[in-house]
């Protein structure tokens, strides 16, 4: 599904690695029966390895990302140091509270908690501080790496809140100075640009989802 941020993670990896692939989009509300053959629990994304014996299928975006990085090492995105690799995977997992906090607002849920934005910013503070500690433009150093790509899909979607909510929300320039600079750098990345969907499409989809009739075909207006 083109609007799924977890699927977006895998598209970023495949594009960064320049791996030839074929995309099949499924309706997340009414998944086709055949999809269970590839993902028994119905999770997305799922990656079938057609060039491997028995053509196994991988699920879970971070698992897929790690496999692709090891299988196609010409452009390493995970750190080679085992400890740093573990720390980066932990940092990626720490993004979950950010997603949980902002999801009700991002999806235009009328019952979103009043403190959702505050909880979102508090969770995001972890990444502002971490970027400062690392002292580099990207979370992985001087060049884009796995942390950057794994959290980027949500940053692409955050601006849709300006369209769908009355708050016209933007991150505080002083509180999130480093993250905003990082965000600007990320938008200049060729891989990010190739996999991007227009913010208006994200906003239209989120609105349709809130109304109970998610328009998945909106993706075909601009799916990379």
Short mmCIF file of C-alpha atoms in Angstrom, two decimals:
data_model
loop_
_atom_site.label_atom_id
_atom_site.label_comp_id
_atom_site.label_asym_id
_atom_site.label_seq_id
_atom_site.Cartn_x
_atom_site.Cartn_y
_atom_site.Cartn_z
CA UNK A 1 0.00 0.00 0.00
CA UNK A 2 1.59 3.23 -1.19
CA UNK A 3 0.40 5.30 1.78
CA UNK A 4 1.72 2.85 4.39
CA UNK A 5 4.87 4.32 6.04
CA UNK A 6 6.22 0.84 6.74
CA UNK A 7 5.98 -0.05 3.06
CA UNK A 8 7.62 3.29 2.33
CA UNK A 9 10.60 2.13 4.39
CA UNK A 10 11.11 -0.81 2.06
CA UNK A 11 10.70 1.32 -1.06
CA UNK A 12 13.45 3.58 0.27
CA UNK A 13 15.74 0.58 0.78
CA UNK A 14 15.04 -0.92 -2.64
CA UNK A 15 15.62 2.43 -4.32
CA UNK A 16 18.79 3.19 -2.35
CA UNK A 17 20.19 -0.22 -3.27
CA UNK A 18 19.02 0.12 -6.89
CA UNK A 19 17.35 -3.28 -6.68
CA UNK A 20 15.02 -4.17 -9.52
CA UNK A 21 11.61 -5.01 -8.11
CA UNK A 22 7.92 -5.19 -8.89
CA UNK A 23 5.34 -3.52 -6.63
CA UNK A 24 1.88 -4.91 -5.93
CA UNK A 25 -0.45 -2.73 -3.88
CA UNK A 26 -3.21 -4.26 -1.76
CA UNK A 27 -6.24 -2.81 -0.02
CA UNK A 28 -5.42 -2.89 3.69
CA UNK A 29 -9.09 -3.06 4.66
CA UNK A 30 -10.01 -5.89 2.31
CA UNK A 31 -6.82 -7.79 1.66
CA UNK A 32 -7.12 -10.37 -1.14
CA UNK A 33 -7.19 -14.00 -0.03
CA UNK A 34 -4.02 -14.80 -1.97
CA UNK A 35 -2.07 -12.35 0.17
CA UNK A 36 -2.17 -14.78 3.11
CA UNK A 37 0.04 -17.11 1.08
CA UNK A 38 2.78 -14.48 1.28
CA UNK A 39 2.00 -12.94 4.66
CA UNK A 40 0.02 -15.36 6.88
CA UNK A 41 -0.66 -12.64 9.46
CA UNK A 42 -1.66 -10.19 6.75
CA UNK A 43 1.13 -7.77 7.56
CA UNK A 44 2.50 -5.24 5.11
CA UNK A 45 4.98 -4.85 3.65
CA UNK A 46 5.89 -8.30 2.41
CA UNK A 47 8.84 -8.98 0.13
CA UNK A 48 8.94 -12.17 -1.93
CA UNK A 49 12.46 -13.21 -2.89
CA UNK A 50 11.79 -14.56 -6.37
CA UNK A 51 15.47 -15.18 -7.09
CA UNK A 52 15.94 -17.42 -4.05
CA UNK A 53 15.16 -21.14 -3.77
CA UNK A 54 11.50 -21.75 -2.82
CA UNK A 55 10.89 -17.98 -3.20
CA UNK A 56 10.44 -17.21 0.52
CA UNK A 57 8.66 -14.08 1.69
CA UNK A 58 9.94 -11.65 4.33
CA UNK A 59 7.70 -9.42 6.46
CA UNK A 60 8.33 -6.58 8.94
CA UNK A 61 9.98 -3.50 7.44
CA UNK A 62 13.08 -3.48 9.66
CA UNK A 63 13.73 -7.19 9.05
CA UNK A 64 13.42 -6.64 5.31
CA UNK A 65 15.72 -3.61 5.50
CA UNK A 66 18.41 -5.54 7.37
CA UNK A 67 18.24 -8.44 4.93
CA UNK A 68 18.57 -6.14 1.92
CA UNK A 69 21.51 -4.33 3.49
CA UNK A 70 23.38 -7.59 4.07
CA UNK A 71 22.43 -9.13 0.73
CA UNK A 72 23.34 -6.02 -1.27
CA UNK A 73 26.36 -4.60 0.60
CA UNK A 74 27.57 -2.25 -2.14
CA UNK A 75 25.82 0.68 -0.42
CA UNK A 76 25.89 -0.01 3.31
CA UNK A 77 23.15 1.68 5.33
CA UNK A 78 23.49 -0.20 8.62
CA UNK A 79 26.70 0.43 10.62
CA UNK A 80 29.31 -2.31 10.28
CA UNK A 81 30.19 -2.05 13.96
CA UNK A 82 27.95 -4.55 15.85
CA UNK A 83 27.43 -2.27 18.85
CA UNK A 84 26.53 0.78 16.80
CA UNK A 85 24.22 -1.34 14.68
CA UNK A 86 22.42 -2.51 17.81
CA UNK A 87 22.18 1.05 19.16
CA UNK A 88 20.75 2.30 15.88
CA UNK A 89 18.12 -0.46 15.86
CA UNK A 90 17.16 0.52 19.40
CA UNK A 91 16.87 4.16 18.31
CA UNK A 92 14.59 3.17 15.44
CA UNK A 93 12.38 1.28 17.89
CA UNK A 94 12.23 4.40 20.06
CA UNK A 95 10.42 6.15 17.23
CA UNK A 96 7.30 4.09 18.03
CA UNK A 97 6.10 6.53 20.76
CA UNK A 98 6.41 9.38 18.24
CA UNK A 99 4.14 7.54 15.82
CA UNK A 100 1.67 6.50 18.53
CA UNK A 101 1.37 10.04 19.87
CA UNK A 102 0.78 11.80 16.57
CA UNK A 103 -1.22 9.12 14.76
CA UNK A 104 -4.67 10.33 15.93
CA UNK A 105 -3.91 13.85 14.68
CA UNK A 106 -2.22 12.69 11.49
CA UNK A 107 -5.26 10.58 10.61
CA UNK A 108 -7.68 13.44 11.38
CA UNK A 109 -9.32 11.47 14.19
CA UNK A 110 -11.95 13.77 15.75
CA UNK A 111 -11.39 12.02 19.06
CA UNK A 112 -7.66 12.71 19.13
CA UNK A 113 -6.44 13.44 22.69
CA UNK A 114 -6.02 17.14 23.42
CA UNK A 115 -2.46 16.51 24.52
CA UNK A 116 -1.55 14.52 21.39
CA UNK A 117 0.70 17.25 19.99
CA UNK A 118 2.44 17.69 23.35
CA UNK A 119 3.03 13.94 23.65
CA UNK A 120 4.31 13.89 20.08
CA UNK A 121 6.83 16.66 20.74
CA UNK A 122 7.99 15.07 23.98
CA UNK A 123 8.66 11.80 22.15
CA UNK A 124 10.40 13.66 19.34
CA UNK A 125 12.74 15.38 21.82
CA UNK A 126 14.65 12.09 22.03
CA UNK A 127 15.68 12.43 18.39
CA UNK A 128 16.57 16.11 18.62
CA UNK A 129 18.85 15.35 21.57
CA UNK A 130 20.34 12.26 19.91
CA UNK A 131 21.15 14.16 16.73
CA UNK A 132 22.90 16.77 18.86
CA UNK A 133 24.91 14.11 20.70
CA UNK A 134 26.04 12.54 17.46
CA UNK A 135 27.13 15.92 16.11
CA UNK A 136 26.55 14.94 12.48
CA UNK A 137 24.05 16.12 9.86
CA UNK A 138 22.47 12.66 9.66
CA UNK A 139 21.78 10.12 12.37
CA UNK A 140 24.26 7.75 10.76
CA UNK A 141 27.03 10.31 10.25
CA UNK A 142 28.03 12.47 7.31
CA UNK A 143 25.89 10.42 4.95
CA UNK A 144 22.34 9.09 5.10
CA UNK A 145 21.98 5.73 6.80
CA UNK A 146 19.45 3.30 8.17
CA UNK A 147 18.04 5.43 11.00
CA UNK A 148 17.41 8.30 8.61
CA UNK A 149 15.52 6.18 6.11
CA UNK A 150 13.57 4.20 8.72
CA UNK A 151 12.07 7.28 10.39
CA UNK A 152 11.71 9.43 7.27
CA UNK A 153 8.30 8.12 6.06
CA UNK A 154 6.54 9.79 8.99
CA UNK A 155 8.33 13.09 8.44
CA UNK A 156 7.06 13.05 4.87
CA UNK A 157 3.53 12.68 6.22
CA UNK A 158 3.64 15.24 9.05
CA UNK A 159 3.08 18.28 6.74
CA UNK A 160 -0.34 16.90 5.79
CA UNK A 161 -1.51 18.10 9.21
CA UNK A 162 -1.27 21.67 7.92
CA UNK A 163 -3.92 20.82 5.35
CA UNK A 164 -6.28 18.64 7.36
CA UNK A 165 -6.27 20.35 10.75
CA UNK A 166 -7.07 23.83 11.96
CA UNK A 167 -3.78 23.98 13.83
CA UNK A 168 -1.61 24.48 10.72
CA UNK A 169 1.02 22.69 12.77
CA UNK A 170 4.76 23.09 12.36
CA UNK A 171 7.66 21.96 14.54
CA UNK A 172 9.04 24.67 16.78
CA UNK A 173 12.13 26.08 15.03
CA UNK A 174 14.07 26.57 18.27
CA UNK A 175 13.10 23.38 20.05
CA UNK A 176 13.75 21.20 17.00
CA UNK A 177 16.50 23.17 15.30
CA UNK A 178 18.66 20.15 14.45
CA UNK A 179 15.77 17.97 13.31
CA UNK A 180 14.48 20.69 11.00
CA UNK A 181 17.92 21.05 9.41
CA UNK A 182 18.01 17.27 9.06
CA UNK A 183 14.56 17.30 7.48
CA UNK A 184 15.67 19.87 4.91
CA UNK A 185 18.72 17.76 4.04
CA UNK A 186 16.58 14.66 3.66
CA UNK A 187 14.28 16.33 1.14
CA UNK A 188 17.32 16.93 -1.07
CA UNK A 189 18.22 13.23 -1.15
CA UNK A 190 17.65 11.58 -4.52
CA UNK A 191 16.24 8.39 -3.00
CA UNK A 192 13.79 10.35 -0.85
CA UNK A 193 12.69 12.34 -3.88
CA UNK A 194 12.19 9.24 -6.03
CA UNK A 195 9.95 7.56 -3.45
CA UNK A 196 8.02 10.65 -2.34
CA UNK A 197 4.29 11.26 -2.61
CA UNK A 198 2.93 14.79 -2.71
CA UNK A 199 1.75 16.14 0.65
CA UNK A 200 -1.65 16.91 -0.87
CA UNK A 201 -2.09 13.23 -1.74
CA UNK A 202 -1.22 12.24 1.82
CA UNK A 203 -3.74 14.75 3.13
CA UNK A 204 -6.49 13.56 0.77
CA UNK A 205 -5.90 9.95 1.71
CA UNK A 206 -5.92 10.63 5.46
CA UNK A 207 -9.15 12.58 5.10
CA UNK A 208 -10.79 9.76 3.12
CA UNK A 209 -9.64 7.26 5.73
CA UNK A 210 -11.15 9.35 8.52
CA UNK A 211 -14.47 9.42 6.65
CA UNK A 212 -14.42 5.61 6.62
CA UNK A 213 -13.80 5.22 2.92
CA UNK A 214 -10.02 5.12 2.36
CA UNK A 215 -9.23 5.99 -1.25
CA UNK A 216 -6.22 3.78 -1.93
CA UNK A 217 -6.37 4.57 -5.64
CA UNK A 218 -5.29 8.14 -4.89
CA UNK A 219 -1.77 6.74 -4.85
CA UNK A 220 -1.85 6.19 -8.58
CA UNK A 221 -1.94 9.94 -9.09
CA UNK A 222 1.67 10.11 -8.03
CA UNK A 223 3.12 6.84 -6.85
CA UNK A 224 6.88 6.58 -7.52
#
